[in-house]
Each structure stands twice: as structure tokens, then as C-alpha cells.
CSV table of C-alpha atoms and ligand atoms in Angstrom, one decimal:
chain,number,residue,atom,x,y,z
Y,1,UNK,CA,0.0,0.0,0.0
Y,2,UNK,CA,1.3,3.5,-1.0
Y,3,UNK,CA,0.4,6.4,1.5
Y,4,UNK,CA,0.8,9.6,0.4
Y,5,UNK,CA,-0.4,13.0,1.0
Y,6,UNK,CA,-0.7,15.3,-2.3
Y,7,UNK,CA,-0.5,15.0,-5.9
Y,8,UNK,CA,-3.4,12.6,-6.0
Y,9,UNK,CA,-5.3,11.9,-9.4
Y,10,UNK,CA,-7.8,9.8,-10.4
Y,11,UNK,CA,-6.7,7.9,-13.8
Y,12,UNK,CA,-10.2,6.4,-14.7
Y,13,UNK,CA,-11.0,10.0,-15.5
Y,14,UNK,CA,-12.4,10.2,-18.9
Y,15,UNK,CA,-13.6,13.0,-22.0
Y,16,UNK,CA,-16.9,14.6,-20.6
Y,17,UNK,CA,-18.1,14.5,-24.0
Y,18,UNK,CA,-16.9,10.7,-24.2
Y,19,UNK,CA,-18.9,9.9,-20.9
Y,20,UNK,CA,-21.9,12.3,-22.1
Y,21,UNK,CA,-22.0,10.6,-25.5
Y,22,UNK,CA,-22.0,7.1,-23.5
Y,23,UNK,CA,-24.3,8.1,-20.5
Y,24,UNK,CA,-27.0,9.5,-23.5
Y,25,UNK,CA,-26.5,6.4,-25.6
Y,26,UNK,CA,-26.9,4.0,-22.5
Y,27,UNK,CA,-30.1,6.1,-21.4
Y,28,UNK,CA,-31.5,5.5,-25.3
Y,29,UNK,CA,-30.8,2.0,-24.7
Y,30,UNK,CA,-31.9,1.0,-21.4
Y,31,UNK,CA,-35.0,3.5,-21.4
Y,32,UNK,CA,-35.9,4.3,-24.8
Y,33,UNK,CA,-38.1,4.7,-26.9
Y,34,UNK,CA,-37.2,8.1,-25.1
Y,35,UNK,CA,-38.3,12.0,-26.2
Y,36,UNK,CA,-34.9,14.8,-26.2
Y,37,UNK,CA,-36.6,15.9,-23.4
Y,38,UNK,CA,-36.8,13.0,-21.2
Y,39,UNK,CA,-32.7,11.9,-22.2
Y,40,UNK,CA,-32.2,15.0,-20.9
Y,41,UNK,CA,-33.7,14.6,-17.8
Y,42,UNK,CA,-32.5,11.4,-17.7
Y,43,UNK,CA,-28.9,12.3,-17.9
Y,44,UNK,CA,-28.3,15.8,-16.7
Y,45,UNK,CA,-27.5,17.4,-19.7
Y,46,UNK,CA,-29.4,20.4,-21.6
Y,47,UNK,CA,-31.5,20.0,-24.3
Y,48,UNK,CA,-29.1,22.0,-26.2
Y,49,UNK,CA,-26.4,19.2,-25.4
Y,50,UNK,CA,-28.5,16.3,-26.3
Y,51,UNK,CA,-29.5,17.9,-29.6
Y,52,UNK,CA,-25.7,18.0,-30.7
Y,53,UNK,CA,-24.6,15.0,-29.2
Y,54,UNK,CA,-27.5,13.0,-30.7
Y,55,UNK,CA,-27.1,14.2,-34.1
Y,56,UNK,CA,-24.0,11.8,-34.9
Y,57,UNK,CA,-25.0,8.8,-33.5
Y,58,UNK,CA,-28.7,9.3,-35.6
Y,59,UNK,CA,-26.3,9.4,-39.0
Y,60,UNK,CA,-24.2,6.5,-38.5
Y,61,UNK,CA,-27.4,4.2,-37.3
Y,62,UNK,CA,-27.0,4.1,-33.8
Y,63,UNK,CA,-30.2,5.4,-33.1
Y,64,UNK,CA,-33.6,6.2,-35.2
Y,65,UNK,CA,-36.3,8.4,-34.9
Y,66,UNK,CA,-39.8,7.0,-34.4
Y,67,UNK,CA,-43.1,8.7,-35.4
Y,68,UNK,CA,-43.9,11.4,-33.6
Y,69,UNK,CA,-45.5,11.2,-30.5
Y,70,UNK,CA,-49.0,12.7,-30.4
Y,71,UNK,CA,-50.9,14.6,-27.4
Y,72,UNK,CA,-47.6,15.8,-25.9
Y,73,UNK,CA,-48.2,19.2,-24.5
Y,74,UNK,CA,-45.5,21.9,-26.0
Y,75,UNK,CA,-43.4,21.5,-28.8
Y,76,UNK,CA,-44.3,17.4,-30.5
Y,77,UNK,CA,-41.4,15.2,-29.2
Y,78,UNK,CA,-39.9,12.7,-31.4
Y,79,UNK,CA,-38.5,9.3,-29.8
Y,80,UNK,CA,-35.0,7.9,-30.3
Y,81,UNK,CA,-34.1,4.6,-29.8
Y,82,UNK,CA,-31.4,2.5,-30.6
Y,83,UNK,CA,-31.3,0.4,-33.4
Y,84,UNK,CA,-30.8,-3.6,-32.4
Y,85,UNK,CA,-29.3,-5.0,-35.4
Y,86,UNK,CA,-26.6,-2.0,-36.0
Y,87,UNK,CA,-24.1,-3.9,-34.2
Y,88,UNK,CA,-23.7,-7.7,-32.7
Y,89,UNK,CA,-21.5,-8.8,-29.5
Y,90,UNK,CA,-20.4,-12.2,-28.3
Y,91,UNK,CA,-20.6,-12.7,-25.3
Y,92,UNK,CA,-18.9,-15.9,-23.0
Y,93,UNK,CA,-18.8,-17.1,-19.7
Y,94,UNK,CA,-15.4,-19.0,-19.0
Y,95,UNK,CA,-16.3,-21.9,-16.3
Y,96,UNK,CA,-13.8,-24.6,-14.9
Y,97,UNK,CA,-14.0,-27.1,-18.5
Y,98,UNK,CA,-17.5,-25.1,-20.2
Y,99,UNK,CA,-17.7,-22.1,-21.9
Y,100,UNK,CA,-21.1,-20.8,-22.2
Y,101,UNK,CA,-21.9,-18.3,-25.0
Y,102,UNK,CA,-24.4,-15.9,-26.2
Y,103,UNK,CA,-24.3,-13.7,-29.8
Y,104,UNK,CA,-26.6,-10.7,-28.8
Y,105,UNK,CA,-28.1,-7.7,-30.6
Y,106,UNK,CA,-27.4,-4.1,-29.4
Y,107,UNK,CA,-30.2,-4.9,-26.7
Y,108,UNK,CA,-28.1,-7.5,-25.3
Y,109,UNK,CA,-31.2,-9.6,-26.7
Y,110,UNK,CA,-29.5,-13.3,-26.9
Y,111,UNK,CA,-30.3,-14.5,-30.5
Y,112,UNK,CA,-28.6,-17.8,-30.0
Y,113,UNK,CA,-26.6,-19.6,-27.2
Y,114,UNK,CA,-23.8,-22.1,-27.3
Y,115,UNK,CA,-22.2,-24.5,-24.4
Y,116,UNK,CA,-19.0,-26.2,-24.9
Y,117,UNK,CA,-17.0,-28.5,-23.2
Y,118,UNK,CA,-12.7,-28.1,-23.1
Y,119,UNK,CA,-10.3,-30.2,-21.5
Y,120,UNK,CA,-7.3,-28.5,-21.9
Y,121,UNK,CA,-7.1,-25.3,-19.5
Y,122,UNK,CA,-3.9,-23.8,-20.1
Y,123,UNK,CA,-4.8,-19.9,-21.5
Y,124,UNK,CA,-3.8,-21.6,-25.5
Y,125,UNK,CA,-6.4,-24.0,-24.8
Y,126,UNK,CA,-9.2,-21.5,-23.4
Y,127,UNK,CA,-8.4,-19.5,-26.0
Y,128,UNK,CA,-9.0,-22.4,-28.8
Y,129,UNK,CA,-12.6,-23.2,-27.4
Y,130,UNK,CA,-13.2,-19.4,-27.4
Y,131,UNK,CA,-12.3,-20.1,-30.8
Y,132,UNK,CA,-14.4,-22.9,-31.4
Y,133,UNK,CA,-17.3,-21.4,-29.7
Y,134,UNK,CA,-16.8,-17.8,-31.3
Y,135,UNK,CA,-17.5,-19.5,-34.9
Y,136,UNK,CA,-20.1,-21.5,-34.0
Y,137,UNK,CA,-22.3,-19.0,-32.7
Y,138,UNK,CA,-21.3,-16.5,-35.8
Y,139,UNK,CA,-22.4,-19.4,-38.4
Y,140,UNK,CA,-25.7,-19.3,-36.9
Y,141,UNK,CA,-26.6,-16.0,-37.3
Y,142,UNK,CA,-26.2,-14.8,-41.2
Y,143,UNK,CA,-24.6,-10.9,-41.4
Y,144,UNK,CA,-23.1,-11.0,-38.1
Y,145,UNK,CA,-19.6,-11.8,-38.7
Y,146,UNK,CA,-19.6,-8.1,-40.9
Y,147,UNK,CA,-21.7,-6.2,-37.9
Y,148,UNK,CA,-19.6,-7.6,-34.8
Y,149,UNK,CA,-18.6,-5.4,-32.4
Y,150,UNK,CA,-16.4,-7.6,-30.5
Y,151,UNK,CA,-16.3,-10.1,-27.9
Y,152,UNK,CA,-16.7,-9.8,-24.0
Y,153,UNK,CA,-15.5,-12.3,-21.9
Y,154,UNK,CA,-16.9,-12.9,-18.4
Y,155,UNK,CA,-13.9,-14.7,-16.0
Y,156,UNK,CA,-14.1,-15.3,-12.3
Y,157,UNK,CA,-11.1,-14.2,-10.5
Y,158,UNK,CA,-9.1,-11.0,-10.5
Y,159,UNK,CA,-9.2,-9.5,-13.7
Y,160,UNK,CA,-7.9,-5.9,-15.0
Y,161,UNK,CA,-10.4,-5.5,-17.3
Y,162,UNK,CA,-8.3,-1.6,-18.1
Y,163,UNK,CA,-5.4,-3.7,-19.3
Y,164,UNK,CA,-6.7,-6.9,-20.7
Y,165,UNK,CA,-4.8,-9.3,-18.0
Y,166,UNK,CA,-6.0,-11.9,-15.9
Y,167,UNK,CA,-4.2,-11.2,-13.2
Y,168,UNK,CA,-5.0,-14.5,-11.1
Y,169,UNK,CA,-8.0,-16.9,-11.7
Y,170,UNK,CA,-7.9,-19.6,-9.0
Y,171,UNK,CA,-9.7,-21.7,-10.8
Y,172,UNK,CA,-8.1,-22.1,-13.7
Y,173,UNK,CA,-4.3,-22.0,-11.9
Y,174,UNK,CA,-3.6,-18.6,-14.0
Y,175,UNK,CA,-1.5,-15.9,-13.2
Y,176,UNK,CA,-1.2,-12.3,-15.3
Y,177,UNK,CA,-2.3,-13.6,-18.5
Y,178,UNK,CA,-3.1,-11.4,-20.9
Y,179,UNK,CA,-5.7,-13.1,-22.2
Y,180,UNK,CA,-7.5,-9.8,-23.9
Y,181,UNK,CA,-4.7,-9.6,-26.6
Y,182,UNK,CA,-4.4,-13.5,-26.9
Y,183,UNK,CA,-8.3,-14.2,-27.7
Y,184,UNK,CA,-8.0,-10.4,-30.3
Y,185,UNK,CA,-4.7,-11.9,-32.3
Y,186,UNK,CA,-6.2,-15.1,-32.8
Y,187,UNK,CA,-9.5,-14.2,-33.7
Y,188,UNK,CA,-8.9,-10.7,-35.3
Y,189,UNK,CA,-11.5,-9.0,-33.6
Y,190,UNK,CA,-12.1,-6.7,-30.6
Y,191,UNK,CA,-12.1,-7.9,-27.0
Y,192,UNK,CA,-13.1,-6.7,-23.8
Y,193,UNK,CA,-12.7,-8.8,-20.2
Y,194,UNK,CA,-14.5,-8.4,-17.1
Y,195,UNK,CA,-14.6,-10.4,-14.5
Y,196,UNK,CA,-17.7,-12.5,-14.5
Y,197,UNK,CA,-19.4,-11.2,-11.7
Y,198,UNK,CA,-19.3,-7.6,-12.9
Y,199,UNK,CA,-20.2,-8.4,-16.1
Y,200,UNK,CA,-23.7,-10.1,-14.7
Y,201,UNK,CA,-24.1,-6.7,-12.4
Y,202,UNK,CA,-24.1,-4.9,-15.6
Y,203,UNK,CA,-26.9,-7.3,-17.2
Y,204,UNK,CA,-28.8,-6.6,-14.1
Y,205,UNK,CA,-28.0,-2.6,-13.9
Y,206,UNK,CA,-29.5,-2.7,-17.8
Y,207,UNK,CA,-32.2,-5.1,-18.0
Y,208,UNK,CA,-32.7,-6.7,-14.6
Y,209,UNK,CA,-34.4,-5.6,-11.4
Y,210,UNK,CA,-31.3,-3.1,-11.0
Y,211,UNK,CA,-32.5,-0.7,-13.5
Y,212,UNK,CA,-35.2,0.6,-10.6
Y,213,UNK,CA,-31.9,1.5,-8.8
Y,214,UNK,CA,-28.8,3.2,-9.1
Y,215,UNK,CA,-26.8,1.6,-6.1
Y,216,UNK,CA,-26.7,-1.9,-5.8
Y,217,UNK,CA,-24.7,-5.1,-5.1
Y,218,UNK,CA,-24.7,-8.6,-6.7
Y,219,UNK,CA,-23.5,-11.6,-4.6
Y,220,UNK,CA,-22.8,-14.9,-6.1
Y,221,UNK,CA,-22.7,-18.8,-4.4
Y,222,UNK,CA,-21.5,-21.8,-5.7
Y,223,UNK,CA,-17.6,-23.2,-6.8
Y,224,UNK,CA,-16.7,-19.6,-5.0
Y,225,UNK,CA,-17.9,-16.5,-3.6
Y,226,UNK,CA,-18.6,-13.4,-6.0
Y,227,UNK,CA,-19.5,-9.7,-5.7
Y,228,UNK,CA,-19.8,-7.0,-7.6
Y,229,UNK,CA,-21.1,-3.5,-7.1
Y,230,UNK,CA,-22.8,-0.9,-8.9
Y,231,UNK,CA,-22.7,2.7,-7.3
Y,232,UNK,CA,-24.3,5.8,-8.1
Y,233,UNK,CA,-24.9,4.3,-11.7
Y,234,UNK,CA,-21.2,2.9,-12.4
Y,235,UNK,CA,-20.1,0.0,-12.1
Y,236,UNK,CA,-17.3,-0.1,-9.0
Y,237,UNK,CA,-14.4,-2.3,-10.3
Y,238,UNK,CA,-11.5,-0.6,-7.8
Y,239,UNK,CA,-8.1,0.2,-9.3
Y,240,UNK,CA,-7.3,-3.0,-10.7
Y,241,UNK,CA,-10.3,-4.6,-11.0
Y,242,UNK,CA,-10.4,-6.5,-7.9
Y,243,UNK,CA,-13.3,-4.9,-6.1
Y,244,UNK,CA,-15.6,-6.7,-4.9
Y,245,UNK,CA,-14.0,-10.0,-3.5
Y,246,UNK,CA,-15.9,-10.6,-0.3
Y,247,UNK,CA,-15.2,-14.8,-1.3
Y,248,UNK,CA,-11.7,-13.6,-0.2
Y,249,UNK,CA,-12.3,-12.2,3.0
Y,250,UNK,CA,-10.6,-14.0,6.1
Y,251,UNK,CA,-13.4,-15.2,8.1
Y,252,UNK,CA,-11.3,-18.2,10.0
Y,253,UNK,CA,-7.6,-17.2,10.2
Y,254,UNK,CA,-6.8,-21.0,10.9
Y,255,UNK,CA,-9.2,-22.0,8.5
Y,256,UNK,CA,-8.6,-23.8,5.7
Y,257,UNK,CA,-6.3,-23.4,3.0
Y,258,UNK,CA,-8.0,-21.5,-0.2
Y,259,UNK,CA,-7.1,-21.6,-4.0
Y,260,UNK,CA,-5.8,-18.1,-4.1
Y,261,UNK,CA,-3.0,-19.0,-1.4
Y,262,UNK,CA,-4.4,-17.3,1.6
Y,263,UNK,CA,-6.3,-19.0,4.3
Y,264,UNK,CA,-9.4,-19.4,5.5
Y,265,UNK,CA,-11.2,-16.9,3.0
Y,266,UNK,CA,-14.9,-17.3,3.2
Y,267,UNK,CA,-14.9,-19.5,-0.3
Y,268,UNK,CA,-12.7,-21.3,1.4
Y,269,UNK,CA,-15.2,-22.2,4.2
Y,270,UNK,CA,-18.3,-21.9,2.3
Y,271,UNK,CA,-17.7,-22.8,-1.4
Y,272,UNK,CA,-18.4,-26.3,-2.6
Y,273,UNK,CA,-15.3,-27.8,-2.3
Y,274,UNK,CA,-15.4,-26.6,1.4
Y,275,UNK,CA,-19.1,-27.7,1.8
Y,276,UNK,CA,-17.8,-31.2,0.7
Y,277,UNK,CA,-15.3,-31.5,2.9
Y,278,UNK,CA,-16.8,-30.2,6.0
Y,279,UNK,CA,-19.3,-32.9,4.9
Y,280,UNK,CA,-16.8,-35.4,4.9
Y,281,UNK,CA,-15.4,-34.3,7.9
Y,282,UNK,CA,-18.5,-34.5,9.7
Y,283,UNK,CA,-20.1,-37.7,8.5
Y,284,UNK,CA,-16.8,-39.8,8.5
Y,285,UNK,CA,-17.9,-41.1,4.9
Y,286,UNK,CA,-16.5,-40.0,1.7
Y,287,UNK,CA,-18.5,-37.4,-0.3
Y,288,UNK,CA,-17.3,-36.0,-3.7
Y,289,UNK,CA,-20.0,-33.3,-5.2
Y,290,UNK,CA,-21.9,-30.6,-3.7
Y,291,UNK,CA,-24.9,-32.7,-5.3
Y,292,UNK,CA,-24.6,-35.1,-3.1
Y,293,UNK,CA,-24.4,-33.1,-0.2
Y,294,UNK,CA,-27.7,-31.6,-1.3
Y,295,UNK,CA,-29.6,-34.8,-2.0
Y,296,UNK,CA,-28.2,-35.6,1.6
Y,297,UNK,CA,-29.3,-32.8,3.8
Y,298,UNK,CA,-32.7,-32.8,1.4
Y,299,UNK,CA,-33.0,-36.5,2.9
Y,300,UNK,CA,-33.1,-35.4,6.0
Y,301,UNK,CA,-29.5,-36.0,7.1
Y,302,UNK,CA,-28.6,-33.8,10.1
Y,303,UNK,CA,-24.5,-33.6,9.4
Y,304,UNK,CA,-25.8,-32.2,5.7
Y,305,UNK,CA,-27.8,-29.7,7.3
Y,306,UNK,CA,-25.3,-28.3,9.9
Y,307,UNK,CA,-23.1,-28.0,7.1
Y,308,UNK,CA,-25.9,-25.7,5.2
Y,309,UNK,CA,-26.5,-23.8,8.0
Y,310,UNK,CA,-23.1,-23.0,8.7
Y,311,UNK,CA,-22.2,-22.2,5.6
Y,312,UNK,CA,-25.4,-19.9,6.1
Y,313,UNK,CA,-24.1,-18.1,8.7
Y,314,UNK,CA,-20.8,-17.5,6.9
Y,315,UNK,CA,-22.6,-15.9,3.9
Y,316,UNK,CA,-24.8,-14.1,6.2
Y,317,UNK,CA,-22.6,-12.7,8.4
Y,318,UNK,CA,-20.3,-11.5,4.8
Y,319,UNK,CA,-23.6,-9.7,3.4
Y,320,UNK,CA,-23.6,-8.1,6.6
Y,321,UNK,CA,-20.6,-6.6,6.6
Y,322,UNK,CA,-21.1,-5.8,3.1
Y,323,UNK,CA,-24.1,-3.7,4.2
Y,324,UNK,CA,-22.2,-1.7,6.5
Y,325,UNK,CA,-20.0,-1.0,4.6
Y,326,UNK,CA,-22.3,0.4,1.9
Y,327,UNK,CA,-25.7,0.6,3.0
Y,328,UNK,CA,-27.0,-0.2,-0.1
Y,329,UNK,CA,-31.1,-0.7,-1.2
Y,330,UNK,CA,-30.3,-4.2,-3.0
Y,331,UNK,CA,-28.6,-6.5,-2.8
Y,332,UNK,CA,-29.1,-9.6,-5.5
Y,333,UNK,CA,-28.1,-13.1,-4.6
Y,334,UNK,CA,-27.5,-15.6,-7.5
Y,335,UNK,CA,-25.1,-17.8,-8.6
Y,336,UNK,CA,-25.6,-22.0,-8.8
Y,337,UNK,CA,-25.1,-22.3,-5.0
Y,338,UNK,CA,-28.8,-21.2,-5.1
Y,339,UNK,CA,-30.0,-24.5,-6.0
Y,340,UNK,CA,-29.4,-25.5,-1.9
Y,341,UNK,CA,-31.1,-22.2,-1.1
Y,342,UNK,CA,-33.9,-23.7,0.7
Y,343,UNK,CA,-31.2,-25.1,3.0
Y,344,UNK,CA,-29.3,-22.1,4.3
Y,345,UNK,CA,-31.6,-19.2,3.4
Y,346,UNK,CA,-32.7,-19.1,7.2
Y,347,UNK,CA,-29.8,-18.9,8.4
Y,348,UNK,CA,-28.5,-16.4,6.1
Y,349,UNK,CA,-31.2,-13.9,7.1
Y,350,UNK,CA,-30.9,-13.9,10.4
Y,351,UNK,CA,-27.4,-13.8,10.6
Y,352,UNK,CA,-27.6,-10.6,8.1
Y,353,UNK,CA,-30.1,-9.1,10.8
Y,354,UNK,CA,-28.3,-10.2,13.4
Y,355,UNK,CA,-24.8,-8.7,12.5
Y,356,UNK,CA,-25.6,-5.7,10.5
Y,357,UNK,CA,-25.4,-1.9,12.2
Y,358,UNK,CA,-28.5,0.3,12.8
Y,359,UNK,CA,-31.2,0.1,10.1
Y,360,UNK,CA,-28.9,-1.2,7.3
Y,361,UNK,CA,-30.7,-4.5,7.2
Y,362,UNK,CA,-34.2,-2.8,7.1
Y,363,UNK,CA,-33.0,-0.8,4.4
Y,364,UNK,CA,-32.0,-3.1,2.0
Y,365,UNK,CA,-34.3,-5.7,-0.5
Y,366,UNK,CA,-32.5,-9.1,-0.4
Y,367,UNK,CA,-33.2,-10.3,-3.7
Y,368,UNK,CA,-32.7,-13.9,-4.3
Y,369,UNK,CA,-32.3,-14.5,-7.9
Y,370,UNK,CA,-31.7,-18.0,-10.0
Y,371,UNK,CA,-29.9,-16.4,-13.0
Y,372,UNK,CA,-29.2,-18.8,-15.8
Y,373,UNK,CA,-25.0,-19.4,-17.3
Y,374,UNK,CA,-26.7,-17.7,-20.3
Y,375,UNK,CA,-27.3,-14.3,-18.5
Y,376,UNK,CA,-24.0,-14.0,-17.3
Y,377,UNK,CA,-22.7,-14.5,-21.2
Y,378,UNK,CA,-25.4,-11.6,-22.0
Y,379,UNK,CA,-23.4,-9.8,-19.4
Y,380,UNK,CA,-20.6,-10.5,-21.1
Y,381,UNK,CA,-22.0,-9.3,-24.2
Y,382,UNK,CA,-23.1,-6.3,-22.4
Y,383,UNK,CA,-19.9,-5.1,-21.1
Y,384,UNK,CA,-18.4,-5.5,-25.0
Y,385,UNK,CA,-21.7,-3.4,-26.5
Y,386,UNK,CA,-21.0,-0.5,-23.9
Y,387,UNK,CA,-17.3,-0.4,-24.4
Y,388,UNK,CA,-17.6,-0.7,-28.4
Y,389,UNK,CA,-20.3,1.3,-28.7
Y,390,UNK,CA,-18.3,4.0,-26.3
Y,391,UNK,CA,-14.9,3.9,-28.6
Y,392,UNK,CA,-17.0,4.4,-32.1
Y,393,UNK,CA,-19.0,7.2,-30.0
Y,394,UNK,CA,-16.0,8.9,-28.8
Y,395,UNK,CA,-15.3,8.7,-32.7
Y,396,UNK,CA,-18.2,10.3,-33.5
Y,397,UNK,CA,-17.6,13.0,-30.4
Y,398,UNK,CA,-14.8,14.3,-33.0
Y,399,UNK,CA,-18.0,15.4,-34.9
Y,400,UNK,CA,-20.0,17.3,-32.1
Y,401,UNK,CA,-19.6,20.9,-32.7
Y,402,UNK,CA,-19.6,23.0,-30.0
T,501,LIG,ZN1,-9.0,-16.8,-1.0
């Protein structure tokens, strides 16, 4: 850690006409059809502003006019919206031996999904079944290949998403891969990463129950722990991307040992390989998949359970601390861990009542969400459509006069 006392600056700065272009293009797309008037509300900015800024992305086919809306007092207000087919983005989930992938419009609509199965996990052979999967979803869709933006790819672990590096993925045994550049030489195309996690926050900021909000966190169970948080409209990634790791909190300093070298981290007490080991541990016979630790405890076995429960609690007392640090208004819970939700919900809850400070609990919607692989892919697809779209905007911003 570096402490110092002056000459601070913040390098995620960007253009204010960059970020107004963006935040009016993102307000088209999420909201729209939308009058001048109602962007403008929408994003701050005058009328006058939205007028220029507009004009651009209207004559490269970003956006369209609609008819005219009729028995609007004052001046008769035309609605923009954004046109779906201007632009494609592929979007993929990278799992431990699946990649999961979607090829979506510029509403992040999925027009088709793809899951395939790789053995080989070094980053060459990630990189091959993103590949694979990549072609497979382009064949399907005919004018695609000549209207793709890019790719996004949704990774769990620490990723930089500013410089394209995996900086370590647990999961996958990598360290500082730079696995932007390695999937954009192969394939010849644009790339964006994100880890996976903040790429399903973004699905949910645009089209999921986080577009009522504009603060609001997204926790994910199942092999680990994830988080991701959206504040004040922008999605919080820290300095290097690593915001947001709550499955590497220490919650048992002589707990066990966790993937990412540290111990006792909460994944490494509540994630599946911890859940089947305390299981294990605790029934003295030898268990091998959180499946079978759920078909256990949904039996009626008492060691499966307790080891539910617990894990509850851990969870629980994490979301806690996660509202009190941010007092946010929601918080949504997904991830596969759900499918045993029924078995450590209870415990959850009243361990986030129990530990959080003053009215944070009250204050906050606990949202518990299935979400399928494919929205995290559409997430994926997401993050490439706002970064794309952003860099041939700022283009266009060399065309707004004034
Ligand atoms: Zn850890």
C-alpha cells in the first residue's frame, strides 16, 4: 500500500463529452423509446447538449427516430431509440472445462446460445474453445460476422479489465495472462474482459431488477464466492479490478487453505469444495460433489444440514458486513449455490439481521435471484456493446460541434 499526501489523481478520468455521449446512448438503450426531453432529464445534460450530441450517432445508425408522439403538450417530441441489429457482441462465460456463450443484438437480446465443453485449460487452450465457440455462434446468425462489435469475456477471479490481464483466476491455476490480446490476435477481432461477476451486475444494472436503482450489489454462491457492485450508476471495479472480493475475505484465520494462497477466505469455508469436505469431515464417509451433499441434507441427514446452516451463517454474516459498509437498497443473490437455497436461506437472514449496524438491514431488499449461465454470457455481451459502442461514439464525439 502506498500512503501519500498530495499530488493525488484519479486515472479512470475520462472525456466529458466521451462519458456524455455514453451516459446519452446508455439512457437510449436501457430506457428508450425516449423523447430529447426525457434523455435529458434522464442524464443531466441540456436540451441544447442532447441535440448535438445525438445528431452523430442518428447518422451512423445508432439510433432512429420514431413517429412522432402525439398529445404531448409543447413542442411534438420525437422518440430515439437505438437500433438492435446495428451492431452484434459475443458474449462468453469461462467456467472450470464449459464455456457458455451468447451472440446478442445491441439490446443485449441473446439471438442464440452455445455451451461447450474443453479439456485442456492452459490460457492456449481457453483461447482455442473461445475459438471454437466464437464460430459456432457467428455461423448461426447470417450478417453477423460483418456487424460484430467484439467479444466480451466474463472470467471469475481478478481481472484488469483496463489492461486486458487476468491477473490471477484460482480456478483455472492462472496468473497475469493477458488473455485480452491472446483471444483479439487469434480471432482478429475486438475484446473486452471483465470479471464475471461484474459483467452479470451490468446485465442486471441494464435489464434486470437493478434498472429501478442506481446503487446496488450482486453476490454470487457456488464453486466460489462473487461480488460485484454498482454505485451511483457505475459499475465499481477498484483500481485493478479486484473490487468486490468478499469470497476472499478472512473469516477463519486457521481456517482452511484457499485456492488463491491465503487461508481461510470465506470461499474457502463456504464454497463447494469446502461444503464437501466439511461434509466429509462430519459424517466420516467420503463425499465427492456438492450434489450429493444436497440430496443428503434434502433427505433429512442432520450432518448435511449443519453444514448448510453453517455455511449460512458464513454468507450471512459477509452480506452483513457488506451492508455496513455500503448501506446499499439491494442487494441480489445468485449464482448456482442457489440450487441449496432452501437449505441455508434461514440462516443467512438472520445472521444478516443479526450482524448488521443500525437500520442497514431494514434498508435493504435481499433479492434472491436464479440467474441462468446464459445471463452471465449476456453480461458479457453487455460489457463488450458499452465499451464498443463508447470507442465508435468517442469517434463520433470528434464530430460534435460546439
Ligand atoms: Zn482466498
Amino acid at each position: 500500500m502506498t500512503v501519500t499526501e498530495e499530488g493525488l489523481s484519479d486515472p479512470s478520468r475520462v472525456g466529458s463529452r466521451e462519458q456524455h455521449l455514453g451516459a446519452l446512448f446508455e439512457a437510449v438503450l436501457t430506457r428508450g423509446p425516449l423523447s430529447r426531453r426525457d434523455a435529458a432529464r434522464l442524464t443531466g445534460l441540456s436540451a441544447a447538449s442532447v441535440t448535438k450530441l445525438v445528431k452523430p450517432m442518428l447518422t451512423h445508425g445508432y439510433l432512429v427516430e420514431r413517429d412522432r408522439e402525439a398529445g404531448v403538450p409543447g413542442r411534438p417530441q420525437i422518440p430515439l431509440q437505438v437500433v438492435p441489429e446495428r451492431h452484434y457482441a459475443i458474449g462468453v462465460k469461462v467456467m472450470e472445462g464449459e464455456l457458455v456463450g451468447v451472440i446478442a443484438d445491441m439490446h443485449a437480446e441473446a439471438q442464440s446460445s452455445h455451451r461447450l465443453r474443453y479439456e485442456d485449460t492452459t490460457p492456449d487452450g481457453v483461447v482455442e474453445a473461445i475459438e471454437a465457440l466464437t464460430e459456432t455462434l457467428l455461423d448461426r446468425l447470417p450478417g453477423a460476422r460483418e456487424r460484430l462489435l467484439g467479444i466480451g469475456i466474463g472470467l471469475g477471479g481478478h481481472v484488469d479489465g483496463a489492461t486486458g490481464i487476468v491477473v490471477q483466476a484460482p480456478f483455472l491455476g492462472w496468473r497475469d495472462v493477458p488473455l485480452q490480446s491472446m483471444v483479439a490476435d487469434r480471432l482478429h477481432v475486438d475484446v473486452v474482459l471483465e470479471n464475471d461477476v461484474n459483467a452479470l451486475a451490468v446485465a442486471e444494472q441494464w435489464f434486470g431488477p437493478g434498472f429501478a436503482f442506481q446503487s446496488f450489489a450482486v453476490v454470487t454462491l457456488g464453486v466460489g464466492v462473487g461480488c460485484a457492485f454498482v454505485i451511483d450508476g457505475k459499475l465499481w471495479r477498484g483500481v485493478r479490478g479486484a473490487a468486490g472480493e468478499l469470497g476472499h475475505m478472512v473469516v477463519a484465520p486457521d481456517g482452511p487453505q484457499c485456492h488463491c494462497g491465503k487461508r481461510g477466505c470465506l470461499e474457502a469455508v463456504v464454497g463447494d469444495e469446502a461444503l464437501v469436505a466439511a461434509m466429509s469431515t462430519r459424517s466420516g464417509q467420503r463425499y465427492t460433489t456438492v450434489g450429493q451433499v444436497i440430496a443428503a441434507a434434502h433427505a433429512g441427514d442432520e450432518h448435511a444440514r449443519a453444514v448448510f446452516a453453517e455455511a449460512g451463517v458464513g454468507v450471512g454474516r459477509a452480506i452483513a458486513a457488506l451492508l455496513n459498509l455500503l448501506n446499499p437498497p439491494l442487494v441480489i443473490l445468485s449464482g448456482e449455490g442457489l440450487a441449496a437455497s432452501d437449505l441455508f436461506m434461514d440462516a443467512l437472514r438472520s445472521e444478516v439481521e443479526q450482524d448488521s449496524f443500525s437500520t442497514v438491514a431494514k434498508d435493504c431488499t435481499l433479492l434472491v435471484r436464479p440467474l441462468p449461465d446464459e445471463t452471465w454470457a449476456r453480461g458479457a455481451a453487455a460489457t463488450m456493446l458499452r465499451w464498443g459502442v463508447l470507442r465508435s461514439l468517442s469517434r463520433l464525439s470528434d464530430q460534435v460541434v460546439g
